[in-house]
Amino acid sequence: MGCRVMMASLSEERGHQALATLQQRVKDADVVVVPLNLASNTSIKSFATALQEQHGFVNILVCNAAVFGLPFTTVCTSGGHRAVWGFVVVVAV
């Protein structure tokens, strides 16, 4: 028994390139690319709404994070948060 993976990507084009590479290596992979801009509260809410409507729950959440641009800068997201974190999010439902 497998799982469906929602691969979040800031760039739809790069997400689909990654998906094509994955599907070459894992022929029966159940993966979908979904847009997600972690610097945008609107994008995060849209992703969460789609996840809830399509699947209702998450079994596994994989996040990979890194700090960049040290020393801390005052660059902020549209939601007013400091833009110093980068994330890779993989959701298995």
Tab-separated table of C-alpha atoms in Angstrom:
chain	number	residue	atom	x	y	z
A	1	MET	CA	0.000	0.000	0.000
A	2	GLY	CA	1.419	3.356	-1.007
A	3	CYS	CA	0.528	6.936	-0.390
A	4	ARG	CA	-0.226	10.052	-2.374
A	5	VAL	CA	2.430	12.720	-2.130
A	6	MET	CA	1.604	16.389	-2.592
A	7	MET	CA	4.818	18.060	-3.691
A	8	ALA	CA	4.619	21.757	-2.897
A	9	SER	CA	6.503	24.061	-5.239
A	10	LEU	CA	6.953	27.799	-5.532
A	11	SER	CA	7.551	27.384	-9.266
A	12	GLU	CA	4.984	25.252	-11.092
A	13	GLU	CA	7.450	24.671	-13.934
A	14	ARG	CA	10.247	23.487	-11.626
A	15	GLY	CA	7.781	21.380	-9.656
A	16	HIS	CA	6.707	19.575	-12.813
A	17	GLN	CA	10.362	19.095	-13.817
A	18	ALA	CA	11.021	17.465	-10.440
A	19	LEU	CA	7.881	15.351	-10.862
A	20	ALA	CA	9.046	14.125	-14.290
A	21	THR	CA	12.418	13.125	-12.823
A	22	LEU	CA	10.714	11.313	-9.954
A	23	GLN	CA	8.337	9.470	-12.286
A	24	GLN	CA	11.296	8.269	-14.394
A	25	ARG	CA	12.765	6.669	-11.276
A	26	VAL	CA	9.531	5.508	-9.606
A	27	LYS	CA	7.109	4.497	-12.345
A	28	ASP	CA	4.005	4.124	-10.166
A	29	ALA	CA	4.598	7.140	-7.905
A	30	ASP	CA	1.343	8.806	-6.857
A	31	VAL	CA	2.556	12.408	-6.757
A	32	VAL	CA	0.860	15.702	-7.543
A	33	VAL	CA	2.485	19.123	-7.760
A	34	VAL	CA	0.684	21.901	-5.923
A	35	PRO	CA	1.587	25.591	-5.818
A	36	LEU	CA	2.818	26.906	-2.480
A	37	ASN	CA	4.557	30.182	-1.720
A	38	LEU	CA	5.519	30.113	1.956
A	39	ALA	CA	6.057	33.879	1.896
A	40	SER	CA	2.354	34.404	1.130
A	41	ASN	CA	-0.366	33.821	3.724
A	42	THR	CA	-2.906	33.633	0.888
A	43	SER	CA	-0.947	30.849	-0.816
A	44	ILE	CA	-0.587	28.921	2.460
A	45	LYS	CA	-4.322	29.186	3.157
A	46	SER	CA	-5.157	28.049	-0.393
A	47	PHE	CA	-2.842	25.049	-0.013
A	48	ALA	CA	-4.356	24.118	3.362
A	49	THR	CA	-7.912	24.484	2.039
A	50	ALA	CA	-7.167	22.306	-1.004
A	51	LEU	CA	-5.505	19.698	1.204
A	52	GLN	CA	-8.466	19.581	3.573
A	53	GLU	CA	-11.071	19.480	0.778
A	54	GLN	CA	-9.262	16.797	-1.237
A	55	HIS	CA	-7.918	14.583	1.555
A	56	GLY	CA	-9.200	15.690	4.960
A	57	PHE	CA	-6.054	14.682	6.844
A	58	VAL	CA	-2.290	14.262	6.649
A	59	ASN	CA	-0.523	11.039	7.640
A	60	ILE	CA	3.048	12.269	7.187
A	61	LEU	CA	4.469	15.780	6.892
A	62	VAL	CA	8.098	16.193	5.856
A	63	CYS	CA	9.636	19.647	6.121
A	64	ASN	CA	13.179	20.642	5.342
A	65	ALA	CA	14.179	24.098	6.511
A	66	ALA	CA	17.235	26.299	6.295
A	67	VAL	CA	18.192	29.757	7.454
A	68	PHE	CA	19.705	32.068	4.888
A	69	GLY	CA	20.734	35.689	4.593
A	70	LEU	CA	22.399	35.956	8.010
A	71	PRO	CA	22.760	38.353	9.675
A	72	PHE	CA	19.002	38.722	9.916
A	73	THR	CA	17.586	41.175	7.447
A	74	THR	CA	14.465	43.273	7.641
A	75	VAL	CA	12.989	41.827	4.441
A	76	CYS	CA	9.403	40.834	5.223
A	77	THR	CA	6.749	38.693	3.573
A	78	SER	CA	3.386	40.113	2.530
A	79	GLY	CA	2.114	38.878	5.910
A	80	GLY	CA	4.695	40.943	7.791
A	81	HIS	CA	6.972	38.041	8.801
A	82	ARG	CA	10.731	38.227	8.409
A	83	ALA	CA	11.820	36.389	5.258
A	84	VAL	CA	14.738	34.414	6.684
A	85	TRP	CA	13.504	30.821	6.429
A	86	GLY	CA	13.409	28.517	3.427
A	87	PHE	CA	11.368	25.310	3.475
A	88	VAL	CA	10.830	22.174	1.480
A	89	VAL	CA	7.450	20.650	2.270
A	90	VAL	CA	6.353	17.133	1.333
A	91	VAL	CA	2.885	15.982	2.375
A	92	ALA	CA	1.837	12.334	2.233
A	93	VAL	CA	-1.894	11.743	2.417
